[in-house]
C-alpha positions as a printed Julia matrix, in Angstrom:
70×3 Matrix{Float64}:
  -0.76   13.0   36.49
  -3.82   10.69  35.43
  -4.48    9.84  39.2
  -5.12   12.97  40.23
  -7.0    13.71  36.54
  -8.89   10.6   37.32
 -10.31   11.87  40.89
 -10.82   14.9   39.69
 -13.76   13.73  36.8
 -14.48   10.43  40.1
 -12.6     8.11  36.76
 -10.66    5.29  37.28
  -6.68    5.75  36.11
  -4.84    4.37  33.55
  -3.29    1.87  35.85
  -5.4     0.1   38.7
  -3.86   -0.86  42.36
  -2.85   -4.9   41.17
  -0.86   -4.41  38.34
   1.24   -1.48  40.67
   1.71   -3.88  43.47
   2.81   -6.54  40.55
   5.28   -4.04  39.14
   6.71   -3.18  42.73
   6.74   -6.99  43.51
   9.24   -7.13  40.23
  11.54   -4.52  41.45
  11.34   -5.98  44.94
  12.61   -9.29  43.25
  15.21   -7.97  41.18
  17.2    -6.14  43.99
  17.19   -9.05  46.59
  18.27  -11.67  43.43
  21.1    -8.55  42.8
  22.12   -8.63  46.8
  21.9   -12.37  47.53
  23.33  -13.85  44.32
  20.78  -16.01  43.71
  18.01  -17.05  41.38
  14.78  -16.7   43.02
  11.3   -18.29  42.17
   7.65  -16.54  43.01
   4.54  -18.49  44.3
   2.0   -16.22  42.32
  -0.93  -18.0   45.35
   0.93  -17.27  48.03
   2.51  -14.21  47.33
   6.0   -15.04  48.93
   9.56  -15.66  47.58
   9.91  -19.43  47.13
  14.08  -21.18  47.12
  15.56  -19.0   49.55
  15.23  -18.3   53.12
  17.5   -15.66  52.82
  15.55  -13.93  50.63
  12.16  -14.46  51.77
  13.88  -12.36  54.99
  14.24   -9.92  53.07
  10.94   -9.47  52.08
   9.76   -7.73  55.0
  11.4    -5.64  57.72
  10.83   -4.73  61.0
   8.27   -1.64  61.98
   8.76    1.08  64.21
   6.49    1.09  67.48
   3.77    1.26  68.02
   3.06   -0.15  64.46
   3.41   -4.52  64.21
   3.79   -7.08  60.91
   0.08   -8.66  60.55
């Protein structure tokens, strides 16, 4: 509701773009600890699960063509 009241009066929301991707990060985190088993650390520089190569495959999955992982 405040996004769309926010472009609207060309304001800024509530909530800017980092702390959503921090909050989806979170939730991310919490469902592959819940489906591994296992307690999982964050490199806040890198961005990327740290601990577990199980879950740091799980971090990503594979695209449909014709669209590729950077």
């Amino acid at each position: 509701h405040n996004f769309i009241d926010g472009v609207l009066a060309r304001q800024n929301p509530v909530s800017n773009l980092q702390s959503a991707v921090r909050s989806d990060i979170t939730n991310h985190m919490c469902d592959i600890a819940i489906r591994t088993g296992e307690t999982l650390g964050w490199d806040q520089v890198k961005e990327r699960v740290i601990g577990s190569s199980n879950a740091l495959g799980m971090m990503r999955r594979d695209r449909r063509a014709p669209w590729t992982q950077l």
